[in-house]
Amino acid sequence: STPATSTTTRQVKLDKESELRIEVGMEIPLRLRLLTGTAEIFGTELPPEIWLSFPPRHKFAVFTWYGATIEMDGITETDYTADETPMVSYVNVHAVLEGRRNHAKASSSTDPDSSQGPRVIVVGPTDSGKSTLSKMLLSWAAKQGWKPTFVDLDIGQGSITIPGCIAATPIEMPIDPVEGIPLEMPLVYFFGHTTPSLNVDLYKVLVKELSQILERQFAGNAESRAAGMVINTMGWIEGVGYEEKLCSMLKDVLKNKPNVDVVKLQKSGGVVSRNTKFRQKTRSYRIREYFYGLANDLSPHSNIANFSDLFVYKIGGGPQAPRSALPIGAEPAADPTRLVLVNINRDLLHLVLAVSFAKEPDQIISSNVAGFIYITDIDIQRKKITYLAPSAGELPSRFLIVGSLTWLET
Ligand code: ADP
């Protein structure tokens, strides 16, 4: 590693229960290390003295329960310390969940109810710190030896895989503050759009598919069943003022459900608001990261296939019933889960497609996906598609799904 220059290196002393909030500059990474005491980043403890390198634009906080000294090397967009944080209330939630996990573990695994650990769903507006809270709860649980399942239903800014997907993965270790969630074998369903409004019915169908698979996995795995899950959602709140109403609305809707608690938590003052443009940028970086790696450490492969080698499907669209079969004046509604074979043409250029695990087309909606490809050229004359894939060689399947997810490689 490069030696730290004295002009950009500085130390920050943090009092107990305070945090250092950082936005890394736009161009160069920031190096940071823990000099004394103990500190964590979103629930994951920092190793003493080891330099960590945070990529440009990364936003995070280093929090300490008992006091710490942090050393930074590099330029930040902003950095400041804050001693007012909601961390105590967050860790109290963790403690309650921990109690429920222990209870689940201790009960007979033949009783499906009592052997079920806590299932937490984090809801709230965009930029309220939902993903961050999810990560903390998962990392604290993992630190104590549990393997909770992380379910990410946020198709706008996913933490597990690229945007436009819903996904789940077990968290076996505290989440790496730089690398994020390991991309080993997540269970991923491709929605194909970054906003649910483009096909709400399909979104619901996919959530249901994912939940059925997870229920099946939990049924056969007492350990992950007891550890429970943390479910992150998208900011589904619309309109000013709805934020205040959300909690009471949920309490009202869920009042007759036993075993459901609604807990209102404060948003951290450190959560950074991101505008539409920034959000688009982050999406684009996520897709780039999928193909090239966070530190350009992956080498994706440009492949060429014949039109006839691949079957590209779109989900939704196309009339359900012929107009003649409908009552007079009624418009034919598009079937949201209809599978449509797409003609391969230049409309596919710059789109990100998912590679389905389906063996037959009619299994596409209920199948998870193996990964993604990016269409870089369509040669109509020679009937050839050029695409970027994580590796060379044949795709795991000839069935591809297309939505509206685009990417402009920069
Ligand atoms: P949401 O999931 O509700 O949209 P996030 O949890 O993704 O919100 O938070 C938005 C941004 O704010 C993220 O980049 C996150 O890393 C950052 N952030 C969250 N909490 C803090 C904090 N305490 N200090 C600094 N940055 C934070």
PDB file of N, CA and C in Angstrom, residues 262-356:
ATOM      1  N   VAL A 262     -45.293  -3.880  15.955  1.00  0.00           N
ATOM      2  CA  VAL A 262     -44.864  -2.751  15.136  1.00  0.00           C
ATOM      3  C   VAL A 262     -44.027  -1.839  16.028  1.00  0.00           C
ATOM      4  N   VAL A 263     -42.798  -1.606  15.632  1.00  0.00           N
ATOM      5  CA  VAL A 263     -41.896  -0.783  16.438  1.00  0.00           C
ATOM      6  C   VAL A 263     -41.474   0.422  15.607  1.00  0.00           C
ATOM      7  N   LYS A 264     -41.669   1.596  16.179  1.00  0.00           N
ATOM      8  CA  LYS A 264     -41.282   2.807  15.456  1.00  0.00           C
ATOM      9  C   LYS A 264     -39.866   3.186  15.852  1.00  0.00           C
ATOM     10  N   LEU A 265     -39.022   3.366  14.873  1.00  0.00           N
ATOM     11  CA  LEU A 265     -37.632   3.718  15.169  1.00  0.00           C
ATOM     12  C   LEU A 265     -37.283   5.041  14.514  1.00  0.00           C
ATOM     13  N   GLN A 266     -36.354   5.719  15.152  1.00  0.00           N
ATOM     14  CA  GLN A 266     -35.937   7.016  14.652  1.00  0.00           C
ATOM     15  C   GLN A 266     -34.975   6.860  13.490  1.00  0.00           C
ATOM     16  N   LYS A 267     -35.080   7.779  12.554  1.00  0.00           N
ATOM     17  CA  LYS A 267     -34.120   7.823  11.451  1.00  0.00           C
ATOM     18  C   LYS A 267     -32.837   8.472  11.964  1.00  0.00           C
ATOM     19  N   SER A 268     -31.716   7.943  11.545  1.00  0.00           N
ATOM     20  CA  SER A 268     -30.444   8.544  11.952  1.00  0.00           C
ATOM     21  C   SER A 268     -30.220   9.847  11.194  1.00  0.00           C
ATOM     22  N   GLY A 269     -29.685  10.823  11.904  1.00  0.00           N
ATOM     23  CA  GLY A 269     -29.362  12.099  11.265  1.00  0.00           C
ATOM     24  C   GLY A 269     -28.259  11.952  10.224  1.00  0.00           C
ATOM     25  N   GLY A 270     -27.603  10.792  10.219  1.00  0.00           N
ATOM     26  CA  GLY A 270     -26.501  10.602   9.284  1.00  0.00           C
ATOM     27  C   GLY A 270     -26.929  10.088   7.926  1.00  0.00           C
ATOM     28  N   VAL A 271     -28.165   9.607   7.827  1.00  0.00           N
ATOM     29  CA  VAL A 271     -28.622   9.050   6.550  1.00  0.00           C
ATOM     30  C   VAL A 271     -28.581  10.131   5.480  1.00  0.00           C
ATOM     31  N   VAL A 272     -27.978   9.799   4.377  1.00  0.00           N
ATOM     32  CA  VAL A 272     -27.790  10.788   3.323  1.00  0.00           C
ATOM     33  C   VAL A 272     -28.924  10.672   2.311  1.00  0.00           C
ATOM     34  N   SER A 273     -29.549  11.788   2.004  1.00  0.00           N
ATOM     35  CA  SER A 273     -30.609  11.782   0.990  1.00  0.00           C
ATOM     36  C   SER A 273     -29.978  11.761  -0.388  1.00  0.00           C
ATOM     37  N   ARG A 274     -30.562  10.962  -1.243  1.00  0.00           N
ATOM     38  CA  ARG A 274     -30.010  10.860  -2.593  1.00  0.00           C
ATOM     39  C   ARG A 274     -31.091  11.272  -3.572  1.00  0.00           C
ATOM     40  N   ASN A 275     -30.778  12.185  -4.483  1.00  0.00           N
ATOM     41  CA  ASN A 275     -31.798  12.588  -5.458  1.00  0.00           C
ATOM     42  C   ASN A 275     -31.879  11.564  -6.593  1.00  0.00           C
ATOM     43  N   THR A 276     -32.858  11.786  -7.468  1.00  0.00           N
ATOM     44  CA  THR A 276     -33.116  10.829  -8.545  1.00  0.00           C
ATOM     45  C   THR A 276     -31.866  10.562  -9.373  1.00  0.00           C
ATOM     46  N   LYS A 277     -31.143  11.637  -9.668  1.00  0.00           N
ATOM     47  CA  LYS A 277     -29.971  11.495 -10.515  1.00  0.00           C
ATOM     48  C   LYS A 277     -28.905  10.642  -9.821  1.00  0.00           C
ATOM     49  N   PHE A 278     -28.731  10.922  -8.530  1.00  0.00           N
ATOM     50  CA  PHE A 278     -27.747  10.159  -7.765  1.00  0.00           C
ATOM     51  C   PHE A 278     -28.140   8.689  -7.710  1.00  0.00           C
ATOM     52  N   ARG A 279     -29.431   8.468  -7.519  1.00  0.00           N
ATOM     53  CA  ARG A 279     -29.939   7.095  -7.465  1.00  0.00           C
ATOM     54  C   ARG A 279     -29.665   6.357  -8.773  1.00  0.00           C
ATOM     55  N   GLN A 280     -29.880   7.064  -9.890  1.00  0.00           N
ATOM     56  CA  GLN A 280     -29.599   6.457 -11.196  1.00  0.00           C
ATOM     57  C   GLN A 280     -28.124   6.088 -11.302  1.00  0.00           C
ATOM     58  N   LYS A 281     -27.282   7.015 -10.846  1.00  0.00           N
ATOM     59  CA  LYS A 281     -25.842   6.788 -10.872  1.00  0.00           C
ATOM     60  C   LYS A 281     -25.473   5.552 -10.061  1.00  0.00           C
ATOM     61  N   THR A 282     -26.052   5.465  -8.845  1.00  0.00           N
ATOM     62  CA  THR A 282     -25.731   4.314  -7.983  1.00  0.00           C
ATOM     63  C   THR A 282     -26.152   3.011  -8.644  1.00  0.00           C
ATOM     64  N   ARG A 283     -27.304   3.038  -9.296  1.00  0.00           N
ATOM     65  CA  ARG A 283     -27.759   1.847 -10.015  1.00  0.00           C
ATOM     66  C   ARG A 283     -26.740   1.444 -11.067  1.00  0.00           C
ATOM     67  N   SER A 284     -26.291   2.437 -11.801  1.00  0.00           N
ATOM     68  CA  SER A 284     -25.327   2.181 -12.861  1.00  0.00           C
ATOM     69  C   SER A 284     -24.016   1.612 -12.287  1.00  0.00           C
ATOM     70  N   TYR A 285     -23.566   2.152 -11.155  1.00  0.00           N
ATOM     71  CA  TYR A 285     -22.345   1.630 -10.519  1.00  0.00           C
ATOM     72  C   TYR A 285     -22.546   0.191 -10.046  1.00  0.00           C
ATOM     73  N   ARG A 286     -23.766  -0.114  -9.574  1.00  0.00           N
ATOM     74  CA  ARG A 286     -24.044  -1.474  -9.111  1.00  0.00           C
ATOM     75  C   ARG A 286     -23.911  -2.466 -10.263  1.00  0.00           C
ATOM     76  N   ILE A 287     -24.421  -2.070 -11.430  1.00  0.00           N
ATOM     77  CA  ILE A 287     -24.346  -2.970 -12.584  1.00  0.00           C
ATOM     78  C   ILE A 287     -22.892  -3.109 -13.022  1.00  0.00           C
ATOM     79  N   ARG A 288     -22.189  -1.974 -13.015  1.00  0.00           N
ATOM     80  CA  ARG A 288     -20.764  -2.015 -13.354  1.00  0.00           C
ATOM     81  C   ARG A 288     -20.014  -2.960 -12.411  1.00  0.00           C
ATOM     82  N   GLU A 289     -20.363  -2.843 -11.125  1.00  0.00           N
ATOM     83  CA  GLU A 289     -19.706  -3.683 -10.111  1.00  0.00           C
ATOM     84  C   GLU A 289     -19.974  -5.168 -10.373  1.00  0.00           C
ATOM     85  N   TYR A 290     -21.172  -5.475 -10.838  1.00  0.00           N
ATOM     86  CA  TYR A 290     -21.492  -6.879 -11.128  1.00  0.00           C
ATOM     87  C   TYR A 290     -20.541  -7.450 -12.179  1.00  0.00           C
ATOM     88  N   PHE A 291     -20.287  -6.665 -13.231  1.00  0.00           N
ATOM     89  CA  PHE A 291     -19.442  -7.174 -14.303  1.00  0.00           C
ATOM     90  C   PHE A 291     -17.943  -6.998 -14.029  1.00  0.00           C
ATOM     91  N   TYR A 292     -17.581  -5.848 -13.476  1.00  0.00           N
ATOM     92  CA  TYR A 292     -16.152  -5.518 -13.360  1.00  0.00           C
ATOM     93  C   TYR A 292     -15.587  -5.632 -11.947  1.00  0.00           C
ATOM     94  N   GLY A 293     -16.440  -5.771 -10.948  1.00  0.00           N
ATOM     95  CA  GLY A 293     -15.957  -5.820  -9.570  1.00  0.00           C
ATOM     96  C   GLY A 293     -15.833  -4.426  -8.991  1.00  0.00           C
ATOM     97  N   LEU A 294     -15.830  -4.355  -7.681  1.00  0.00           N
ATOM     98  CA  LEU A 294     -15.784  -3.074  -6.984  1.00  0.00           C
ATOM     99  C   LEU A 294     -14.492  -2.336  -7.298  1.00  0.00           C
ATOM    100  N   ALA A 295     -13.396  -3.082  -7.391  1.00  0.00           N
ATOM    101  CA  ALA A 295     -12.096  -2.465  -7.632  1.00  0.00           C
ATOM    102  C   ALA A 295     -11.558  -2.888  -8.999  1.00  0.00           C
ATOM    103  N   ASN A 296     -12.473  -3.028  -9.986  1.00  0.00           N
ATOM    104  CA  ASN A 296     -12.065  -3.471 -11.317  1.00  0.00           C
ATOM    105  C   ASN A 296     -11.307  -4.792 -11.279  1.00  0.00           C
ATOM    106  N   ASP A 297     -11.660  -5.645 -10.339  1.00  0.00           N
ATOM    107  CA  ASP A 297     -10.907  -6.876 -10.148  1.00  0.00           C
ATOM    108  C   ASP A 297     -11.517  -8.072 -10.875  1.00  0.00           C
ATOM    109  N   LEU A 298     -12.590  -7.851 -11.606  1.00  0.00           N
ATOM    110  CA  LEU A 298     -13.172  -8.947 -12.388  1.00  0.00           C
ATOM    111  C   LEU A 298     -12.961  -8.661 -13.874  1.00  0.00           C
ATOM    112  N   SER A 299     -12.863  -9.713 -14.678  1.00  0.00           N
ATOM    113  CA  SER A 299     -12.743  -9.491 -16.119  1.00  0.00           C
ATOM    114  C   SER A 299     -13.889 -10.164 -16.847  1.00  0.00           C
ATOM    115  N   PRO A 300     -14.923  -9.385 -17.141  1.00  0.00           N
ATOM    116  CA  PRO A 300     -16.059  -9.954 -17.872  1.00  0.00           C
ATOM    117  C   PRO A 300     -15.633 -10.289 -19.292  1.00  0.00           C
ATOM    118  N   HIS A 301     -16.448 -11.076 -19.950  1.00  0.00           N
ATOM    119  CA  HIS A 301     -16.087 -11.576 -21.257  1.00  0.00           C
ATOM    120  C   HIS A 301     -17.097 -11.134 -22.302  1.00  0.00           C
ATOM    121  N   SER A 302     -16.609 -10.689 -23.443  1.00  0.00           N
ATOM    122  CA  SER A 302     -17.508 -10.355 -24.535  1.00  0.00           C
ATOM    123  C   SER A 302     -17.739 -11.609 -25.366  1.00  0.00           C
ATOM    124  N   ASN A 303     -18.981 -12.013 -25.511  1.00  0.00           N
ATOM    125  CA  ASN A 303     -19.320 -13.247 -26.216  1.00  0.00           C
ATOM    126  C   ASN A 303     -20.217 -12.926 -27.405  1.00  0.00           C
ATOM    127  N   ILE A 304     -20.213 -13.827 -28.381  1.00  0.00           N
ATOM    128  CA  ILE A 304     -21.095 -13.657 -29.535  1.00  0.00           C
ATOM    129  C   ILE A 304     -21.975 -14.892 -29.683  1.00  0.00           C
ATOM    130  N   ALA A 305     -23.267 -14.662 -29.889  1.00  0.00           N
ATOM    131  CA  ALA A 305     -24.185 -15.783 -30.092  1.00  0.00           C
ATOM    132  C   ALA A 305     -25.041 -15.524 -31.318  1.00  0.00           C
ATOM    133  N   ASN A 306     -25.569 -16.596 -31.891  1.00  0.00           N
ATOM    134  CA  ASN A 306     -26.521 -16.449 -32.991  1.00  0.00           C
ATOM    135  C   ASN A 306     -27.891 -16.124 -32.423  1.00  0.00           C
ATOM    136  N   PHE A 307     -28.676 -15.387 -33.194  1.00  0.00           N
ATOM    137  CA  PHE A 307     -30.054 -15.100 -32.758  1.00  0.00           C
ATOM    138  C   PHE A 307     -30.759 -16.394 -32.353  1.00  0.00           C
ATOM    139  N   SER A 308     -30.507 -17.443 -33.144  1.00  0.00           N
ATOM    140  CA  SER A 308     -31.245 -18.693 -32.936  1.00  0.00           C
ATOM    141  C   SER A 308     -30.799 -19.452 -31.682  1.00  0.00           C
ATOM    142  N   ASP A 309     -29.684 -19.018 -31.083  1.00  0.00           N
ATOM    143  CA  ASP A 309     -29.194 -19.710 -29.887  1.00  0.00           C
ATOM    144  C   ASP A 309     -29.929 -19.281 -28.626  1.00  0.00           C
ATOM    145  N   LEU A 310     -30.531 -18.091 -28.674  1.00  0.00           N
ATOM    146  CA  LEU A 310     -31.095 -17.525 -27.452  1.00  0.00           C
ATOM    147  C   LEU A 310     -32.587 -17.247 -27.594  1.00  0.00           C
ATOM    148  N   PHE A 311     -33.294 -17.389 -26.488  1.00  0.00           N
ATOM    149  CA  PHE A 311     -34.715 -17.062 -26.464  1.00  0.00           C
ATOM    150  C   PHE A 311     -34.929 -15.964 -25.430  1.00  0.00           C
ATOM    151  N   VAL A 312     -35.337 -14.814 -25.935  1.00  0.00           N
ATOM    152  CA  VAL A 312     -35.510 -13.672 -25.027  1.00  0.00           C
ATOM    153  C   VAL A 312     -36.997 -13.486 -24.736  1.00  0.00           C
ATOM    154  N   TYR A 313     -37.335 -13.515 -23.450  1.00  0.00           N
ATOM    155  CA  TYR A 313     -38.731 -13.361 -23.058  1.00  0.00           C
ATOM    156  C   TYR A 313     -38.922 -12.084 -22.263  1.00  0.00           C
ATOM    157  N   LYS A 314     -40.122 -11.552 -22.447  1.00  0.00           N
ATOM    158  CA  LYS A 314     -40.547 -10.397 -21.673  1.00  0.00           C
ATOM    159  C   LYS A 314     -41.745 -10.868 -20.856  1.00  0.00           C
ATOM    160  N   ILE A 315     -41.870 -10.386 -19.630  1.00  0.00           N
ATOM    161  CA  ILE A 315     -43.026 -10.799 -18.828  1.00  0.00           C
ATOM    162  C   ILE A 315     -44.002  -9.634 -18.741  1.00  0.00           C
ATOM    163  N   GLY A 316     -45.243  -9.927 -19.094  1.00  0.00           N
ATOM    164  CA  GLY A 316     -46.263  -8.883 -19.069  1.00  0.00           C
ATOM    165  C   GLY A 316     -46.438  -8.287 -20.443  1.00  0.00           C
ATOM    166  N   GLY A 317     -47.530  -7.581 -20.608  1.00  0.00           N
ATOM    167  CA  GLY A 317     -47.826  -6.961 -21.892  1.00  0.00           C
ATOM    168  C   GLY A 317     -48.574  -7.909 -22.797  1.00  0.00           C
ATOM    169  N   GLY A 318     -49.104  -7.381 -23.845  1.00  0.00           N
ATOM    170  CA  GLY A 318     -49.904  -8.191 -24.761  1.00  0.00           C
ATOM    171  C   GLY A 318     -51.302  -8.344 -24.202  1.00  0.00           C
ATOM    172  N   PRO A 319     -52.314  -8.227 -25.037  1.00  0.00           N
ATOM    173  CA  PRO A 319     -53.680  -8.319 -24.523  1.00  0.00           C
ATOM    174  C   PRO A 319     -54.008  -9.722 -24.035  1.00  0.00           C
ATOM    175  N   GLN A 320     -54.808  -9.784 -22.986  1.00  0.00           N
ATOM    176  CA  GLN A 320     -55.174 -11.045 -22.369  1.00  0.00           C
ATOM    177  C   GLN A 320     -56.281 -11.729 -23.178  1.00  0.00           C
ATOM    178  N   ALA A 321     -57.251 -10.935 -23.538  1.00  0.00           N
ATOM    179  CA  ALA A 321     -58.386 -11.497 -24.267  1.00  0.00           C
ATOM    180  C   ALA A 321     -58.642 -10.628 -25.493  1.00  0.00           C
ATOM    181  N   PRO A 322     -59.135 -11.221 -26.569  1.00  0.00           N
ATOM    182  CA  PRO A 322     -59.448 -10.388 -27.736  1.00  0.00           C
ATOM    183  C   PRO A 322     -60.588  -9.421 -27.405  1.00  0.00           C
ATOM    184  N   ARG A 323     -60.508  -8.254 -28.028  1.00  0.00           N
ATOM    185  CA  ARG A 323     -61.505  -7.216 -27.783  1.00  0.00           C
ATOM    186  C   ARG A 323     -62.921  -7.748 -27.965  1.00  0.00           C
ATOM    187  N   SER A 324     -63.084  -8.642 -28.955  1.00  0.00           N
ATOM    188  CA  SER A 324     -64.424  -9.144 -29.277  1.00  0.00           C
ATOM    189  C   SER A 324     -65.022  -9.957 -28.131  1.00  0.00           C
ATOM    190  N   ALA A 325     -64.146 -10.450 -27.244  1.00  0.00           N
ATOM    191  CA  ALA A 325     -64.642 -11.281 -26.149  1.00  0.00           C
ATOM    192  C   ALA A 325     -65.001 -10.446 -24.919  1.00  0.00           C
ATOM    193  N   LEU A 326     -64.768  -9.141 -25.011  1.00  0.00           N
ATOM    194  CA  LEU A 326     -64.995  -8.284 -23.838  1.00  0.00           C
ATOM    195  C   LEU A 326     -66.325  -7.537 -23.957  1.00  0.00           C
ATOM    196  N   PRO A 327     -66.871  -7.102 -22.816  1.00  0.00           N
ATOM    197  CA  PRO A 327     -68.087  -6.291 -22.874  1.00  0.00           C
ATOM    198  C   PRO A 327     -67.827  -5.018 -23.672  1.00  0.00           C
ATOM    199  N   ILE A 328     -68.847  -4.487 -24.286  1.00  0.00           N
ATOM    200  CA  ILE A 328     -68.689  -3.285 -25.113  1.00  0.00           C
ATOM    201  C   ILE A 328     -68.095  -2.153 -24.281  1.00  0.00           C
ATOM    202  N   GLY A 329     -67.070  -1.519 -24.843  1.00  0.00           N
ATOM    203  CA  GLY A 329     -66.463  -0.370 -24.165  1.00  0.00           C
ATOM    204  C   GLY A 329     -65.280  -0.745 -23.284  1.00  0.00           C
ATOM    205  N   ALA A 330     -65.150  -2.015 -22.952  1.00  0.00           N
ATOM    206  CA  ALA A 330     -64.037  -2.408 -22.075  1.00  0.00           C
ATOM    207  C   ALA A 330     -62.753  -2.525 -22.883  1.00  0.00           C
ATOM    208  N   GLU A 331     -61.646  -2.103 -22.269  1.00  0.00           N
ATOM    209  CA  GLU A 331     -60.343  -2.205 -22.930  1.00  0.00           C
ATOM    210  C   GLU A 331     -59.695  -3.523 -22.528  1.00  0.00           C
ATOM    211  N   PRO A 332     -59.066  -4.223 -23.475  1.00  0.00           N
ATOM    212  CA  PRO A 332     -58.381  -5.457 -23.063  1.00  0.00           C
ATOM    213  C   PRO A 332     -57.215  -5.131 -22.135  1.00  0.00           C
ATOM    214  N   ALA A 333     -57.221  -5.776 -20.986  1.00  0.00           N
ATOM    215  CA  ALA A 333     -56.148  -5.507 -20.020  1.00  0.00           C
ATOM    216  C   ALA A 333     -54.933  -6.354 -20.367  1.00  0.00           C
ATOM    217  N   ALA A 334     -53.758  -5.771 -20.169  1.00  0.00           N
ATOM    218  CA  ALA A 334     -52.545  -6.533 -20.416  1.00  0.00           C
ATOM    219  C   ALA A 334     -52.359  -7.538 -19.277  1.00  0.00           C
ATOM    220  N   ASP A 335     -52.066  -8.762 -19.637  1.00  0.00           N
ATOM    221  CA  ASP A 335     -51.847  -9.769 -18.592  1.00  0.00           C
ATOM    222  C   ASP A 335     -50.448  -9.560 -18.007  1.00  0.00           C
ATOM    223  N   PRO A 336     -50.396  -9.217 -16.720  1.00  0.00           N
ATOM    224  CA  PRO A 336     -49.104  -8.847 -16.131  1.00  0.00           C
ATOM    225  C   PRO A 336     -48.095  -9.984 -16.047  1.00  0.00           C
ATOM    226  N   THR A 337     -48.563 -11.214 -16.128  1.00  0.00           N
ATOM    227  CA  THR A 337     -47.597 -12.303 -16.016  1.00  0.00           C
ATOM    228  C   THR A 337     -47.534 -13.149 -17.290  1.00  0.00           C
ATOM    229  N   ARG A 338     -48.012 -12.568 -18.380  1.00  0.00           N
ATOM    230  CA  ARG A 338     -47.939 -13.300 -19.641  1.00  0.00           C
ATOM    231  C   ARG A 338     -46.506 -13.297 -20.155  1.00  0.00           C
ATOM    232  N   LEU A 339     -46.084 -14.445 -20.647  1.00  0.00           N
ATOM    233  CA  LEU A 339     -44.734 -14.576 -21.169  1.00  0.00           C
ATOM    234  C   LEU A 339     -44.758 -14.277 -22.666  1.00  0.00           C
ATOM    235  N   VAL A 340     -43.956 -13.317 -23.106  1.00  0.00           N
ATOM    236  CA  VAL A 340     -43.949 -12.947 -24.519  1.00  0.00           C
ATOM    237  C   VAL A 340     -42.551 -13.162 -25.082  1.00  0.00           C
ATOM    238  N   LEU A 341     -42.459 -13.967 -26.146  1.00  0.00           N
ATOM    239  CA  LEU A 341     -41.169 -14.165 -26.812  1.00  0.00           C
ATOM    240  C   LEU A 341     -40.846 -12.907 -27.614  1.00  0.00           C
ATOM    241  N   VAL A 342     -39.683 -12.351 -27.374  1.00  0.00           N
ATOM    242  CA  VAL A 342     -39.319 -11.067 -27.966  1.00  0.00           C
ATOM    243  C   VAL A 342     -38.513 -11.289 -29.253  1.00  0.00           C
ATOM    244  N   ASN A 343     -38.834 -10.510 -30.265  1.00  0.00           N
ATOM    245  CA  ASN A 343     -38.046 -10.519 -31.498  1.00  0.00           C
ATOM    246  C   ASN A 343     -36.694  -9.894 -31.214  1.00  0.00           C
ATOM    247  N   ILE A 344     -35.635 -10.559 -31.613  1.00  0.00           N
ATOM    248  CA  ILE A 344     -34.327  -9.966 -31.346  1.00  0.00           C
ATOM    249  C   ILE A 344     -34.044  -8.884 -32.373  1.00  0.00           C
ATOM    250  N   ASN A 345     -33.924  -7.649 -31.911  1.00  0.00           N
ATOM    251  CA  ASN A 345     -33.555  -6.532 -32.787  1.00  0.00           C
ATOM    252  C   ASN A 345     -32.790  -5.497 -31.966  1.00  0.00           C
ATOM    253  N   ARG A 346     -32.519  -4.365 -32.608  1.00  0.00           N
ATOM    254  CA  ARG A 346     -31.643  -3.393 -31.948  1.00  0.00           C
ATOM    255  C   ARG A 346     -32.268  -2.723 -30.728  1.00  0.00           C
ATOM    256  N   ASP A 347     -33.536  -2.986 -30.457  1.00  0.00           N
ATOM    257  CA  ASP A 347     -34.156  -2.467 -29.231  1.00  0.00           C
ATOM    258  C   ASP A 347     -33.489  -3.058 -27.987  1.00  0.00           C
ATOM    259  N   LEU A 348     -32.826  -4.179 -28.171  1.00  0.00           N
ATOM    260  CA  LEU A 348     -32.206  -4.842 -27.014  1.00  0.00           C
ATOM    261  C   LEU A 348     -30.851  -4.244 -26.632  1.00  0.00           C
ATOM    262  N   LEU A 349     -30.364  -3.359 -27.511  1.00  0.00           N
ATOM    263  CA  LEU A 349     -29.056  -2.775 -27.281  1.00  0.00           C
ATOM    264  C   LEU A 349     -29.009  -2.037 -25.936  1.00  0.00           C
ATOM    265  N   HIS A 350     -27.927  -2.259 -25.185  1.00  0.00           N
ATOM    266  CA  HIS A 350     -27.686  -1.607 -23.889  1.00  0.00           C
ATOM    267  C   HIS A 350     -28.642  -2.034 -22.786  1.00  0.00           C
ATOM    268  N   LEU A 351     -29.373  -3.095 -23.015  1.00  0.00           N
ATOM    269  CA  LEU A 351     -30.239  -3.603 -21.947  1.00  0.00           C
ATOM    270  C   LEU A 351     -29.491  -4.686 -21.162  1.00  0.00           C
ATOM    271  N   VAL A 352     -29.871  -4.816 -19.885  1.00  0.00           N
ATOM    272  CA  VAL A 352     -29.324  -5.868 -19.038  1.00  0.00           C
ATOM    273  C   VAL A 352     -30.372  -6.962 -18.949  1.00  0.00           C
ATOM    274  N   LEU A 353     -30.016  -8.166 -19.345  1.00  0.00           N
ATOM    275  CA  LEU A 353     -30.944  -9.299 -19.356  1.00  0.00           C
ATOM    276  C   LEU A 353     -30.562 -10.311 -18.284  1.00  0.00           C
ATOM    277  N   ALA A 354     -31.549 -11.007 -17.774  1.00  0.00           N
ATOM    278  CA  ALA A 354     -31.253 -12.039 -16.781  1.00  0.00           C
ATOM    279  C   ALA A 354     -31.229 -13.396 -17.466  1.00  0.00           C
ATOM    280  N   VAL A 355     -30.375 -14.282 -16.983  1.00  0.00           N
ATOM    281  CA  VAL A 355     -30.297 -15.645 -17.498  1.00  0.00           C
ATOM    282  C   VAL A 355     -31.074 -16.539 -16.540  1.00  0.00           C
ATOM    283  N   SER A 356     -32.170 -17.092 -17.034  1.00  0.00           N
ATOM    284  CA  SER A 356     -33.063 -17.855 -16.162  1.00  0.00           C
ATOM    285  C   SER A 356     -32.531 -19.263 -15.898  1.00  0.00           C
TER     286      SER A 356
END
